[in-house]
């Protein structure tokens, strides 16, 4: 894996979210990474205090312009993540148009960072800008909530999931949609074909779905899926790591093999992300009890350091797990073809 | 090598200087790195255009305060580099005092980035602040010009070099001074003891000097040296990479073995930096002729892209050379003890 990636997302001094979760893995895998920071914060927002500033749209534009004047806009791949304001996102959207015009086969992974679990963490006016940007992407990696927000469809059954994917592929012309984790609710579990490995009913699991558009074919896409074990507790930066690995492992083939390209890359990204999460979880378990208290808003409010200690213990073990990124000793389970996704 | 490094220096989107030259090597070698950016620029200042902003002192202070509130100021090692203004540097100096008070055995590598070849590239009022900070450092890595600027001594013979080192060790109480490269002028070459490998008179060479303070002893320090081959052309970020590697390899022993600690670390840093430089040089040689034009201010002025192409071809091959950072297959030449440095 060689080439140049332009990464535009958040920067935190301490810990591993945004660019701090994405850049090092891309570098380990052999990519030169041009790193634009959309914020310069002390840490992720889950901690008690947050210091630093957002990069203004004017500054982003000035950086892009200088790079253009110096002829340094040379990426073969583009990765965009958290961009907090509409003005900044517009500056990035303009850059994307410019890069795509110059290099139509640019591989663009757009992570539409909008929010999670029903809560937006960007200004609402970024949503229509993301919708306008979608047709320029090669792969998008929305979570459950972001699929709902972008398509305005509540995901509650197989029919609504189909409608949402159809909109993303056909209306927004997104070639590849990868939803890294959806809670494996009963309706979703029941819809999975029997060829999928048996999922014990009481084991908490997530499902990763990769959907590759199949234009001029009977169905909107080829869909792949893989159940993923859900580890207890909330870890930050997991989606950012997953997207970076997905982009790193995506090997552009001809159109007919597009589904294989994205399912192969998603398999790699899933296995590595999960191994990193497991390493982090195991490390967190070795910490003194006071550093691994469960989430409890009431106790956190009474003792702000309680939350800080928990957050700190759950930072991704990216450095200690760098061999995982390189793939040493890792077993990669291929995603399964969900053959009858559009027909059952 | 494990532990946490707080790195405070410049950030460029494209290329490898400042933090972009330092953070990835530290991470490859196993360190968690907390990354504070003192500037957010498109590229290094050697290119034609430069976009972006300097981080204000207020923003730096706010970031440090949030980290303190969250109890995230946990580094065992500190690395400071380019900090362009006096206010920002004062904010960093305050942080250093706080960190040292909390953890007296903090290993602090201070790279006093002031300028090169007789030209300052920071505001002159940062000089006295650096002088006040020197006693807090474990290692400093000034270049030739920075030694002169900090000590106010013109380095022109062995006597002036001794005076400068004596001032740094005794007046400013710096335990370890590493000057990564001094042009091997006749007076310096003549002063080297005969045990040093013969240096052919017409081969352009530099000398790396490491000087470890020996308090309560007959002489101010133990001095080590190693000639280094000078590669043609100017490469940016070399000093930043060297300082990061030096810090990564520095293993604190008891006071008596201090000289061994710094000379061992400098040997490693020299070998790896030189191998990276050679890799970069060899790559630059493979570029089309228009991308490897020699420095020529007149031609550069007539065609600004000429300079840009040269700069681009000389960016460190940090990613492609990551095995060098890990030390695989690298022969490390130990620095030699300059036994009679203080007595001849």
XYZ file of C-alpha atoms in Angstrom, chain A residues 3-4 6 11-16 20 24 26-38 40-44 47-53 55 59-60 62-74 305 308 312 316-320 322 326, chain B residues 3-4 6 11-16 20 24 26-38 40-44 47-53 55 59-60 62-74 305 308 312 316-320 322 326:
124
model
C 0.307 6.598 -2.105
C -0.740 9.860 -0.583
C -5.172 13.893 2.425
C -6.946 16.883 16.175
C -6.704 16.234 19.897
C -3.499 16.609 21.894
C -4.204 13.689 24.237
C -5.739 10.429 23.132
C -6.893 8.791 19.950
C -5.004 10.900 16.045
C -0.790 6.755 12.456
C -2.386 5.039 7.528
C 1.306 5.852 7.977
C 2.061 2.389 9.399
C 0.433 0.902 6.315
C 2.713 2.909 4.034
C 0.750 6.027 3.127
C 2.111 9.539 3.165
C -0.583 11.523 4.943
C -1.236 15.238 4.500
C -2.889 16.223 7.763
C -5.369 19.103 7.981
C -6.774 19.717 11.462
C -10.348 21.006 11.684
C -7.055 21.738 17.843
C -8.458 20.474 21.136
C -6.851 19.208 24.337
C -8.848 15.955 24.265
C -12.136 14.497 23.053
C -13.761 14.377 29.212
C -14.852 17.000 31.723
C -12.892 19.935 30.297
C -12.166 20.892 26.721
C -9.603 23.489 25.620
C -8.585 24.690 22.188
C -10.179 26.122 19.076
C -10.035 25.986 12.665
C -7.815 29.359 7.634
C -8.799 26.115 5.908
C -5.894 29.718 3.019
C -4.148 26.385 3.667
C -5.801 24.757 0.645
C -4.895 27.747 -1.543
C -1.251 27.713 -0.494
C -1.076 23.998 -1.163
C -2.580 24.573 -4.594
C -0.122 27.394 -5.378
C 2.755 25.142 -4.327
C 1.290 22.303 -6.387
C 1.026 20.169 -3.260
C -2.559 19.001 -3.744
C -1.386 15.578 -4.852
C -12.526 13.059 37.922
C -11.954 11.462 33.382
C -8.456 7.796 30.023
C -7.447 3.169 22.105
C -4.153 1.270 22.551
C -3.100 2.284 19.060
C 0.635 2.488 19.756
C 0.839 -0.717 21.767
C 0.631 -1.269 16.047
C 0.251 -4.204 10.206
C 5.989 5.830 27.941
C 4.316 9.076 27.090
C 4.408 15.501 25.186
C 2.564 21.221 12.340
C 2.582 21.265 8.557
C -0.107 19.633 6.425
C 2.273 18.517 3.664
C 5.733 17.145 4.281
C 7.930 16.271 7.206
C 5.388 15.708 11.274
C 5.566 9.256 13.750
C 8.280 8.315 18.389
C 5.047 6.382 17.827
C 6.828 3.704 15.768
C 9.259 3.278 18.657
C 6.407 2.664 21.099
C 5.681 6.031 22.671
C 2.241 7.518 23.158
C 2.636 11.085 21.957
C 0.530 14.026 23.099
C 0.774 16.442 20.188
C 0.495 20.220 20.655
C 0.796 22.241 17.449
C 2.423 25.669 17.732
C -0.874 24.957 11.571
C 0.766 25.654 8.213
C 0.271 24.220 4.736
C 3.984 23.341 4.364
C 7.426 24.429 5.558
C 8.205 26.571 -0.411
C 6.966 29.588 -2.322
C 3.624 30.001 -0.575
C 2.694 29.507 3.075
C -0.857 29.329 4.434
C -2.158 28.832 7.936
C -1.812 30.385 11.368
C -1.354 29.072 17.617
C -4.935 28.959 22.991
C -1.834 27.107 24.185
C -6.205 27.041 27.429
C -5.156 23.634 26.093
C -2.624 23.121 28.894
C -5.206 24.170 31.506
C -7.844 21.777 30.186
C -5.320 18.970 30.193
C -4.401 19.815 33.767
C -8.051 19.910 34.856
C -8.611 16.525 33.215
C -5.421 15.220 34.848
C -3.979 14.484 31.416
C -0.571 16.099 31.950
C 1.085 12.722 32.353
C 7.607 26.338 -9.290
C 8.662 24.033 -5.148
C 8.994 18.453 -2.759
C 12.091 13.145 4.137
C 11.054 9.615 3.111
C 9.853 8.958 6.652
C 7.018 6.609 5.727
C 8.973 4.600 3.171
C 9.918 3.345 8.705
C 12.688 0.557 13.949
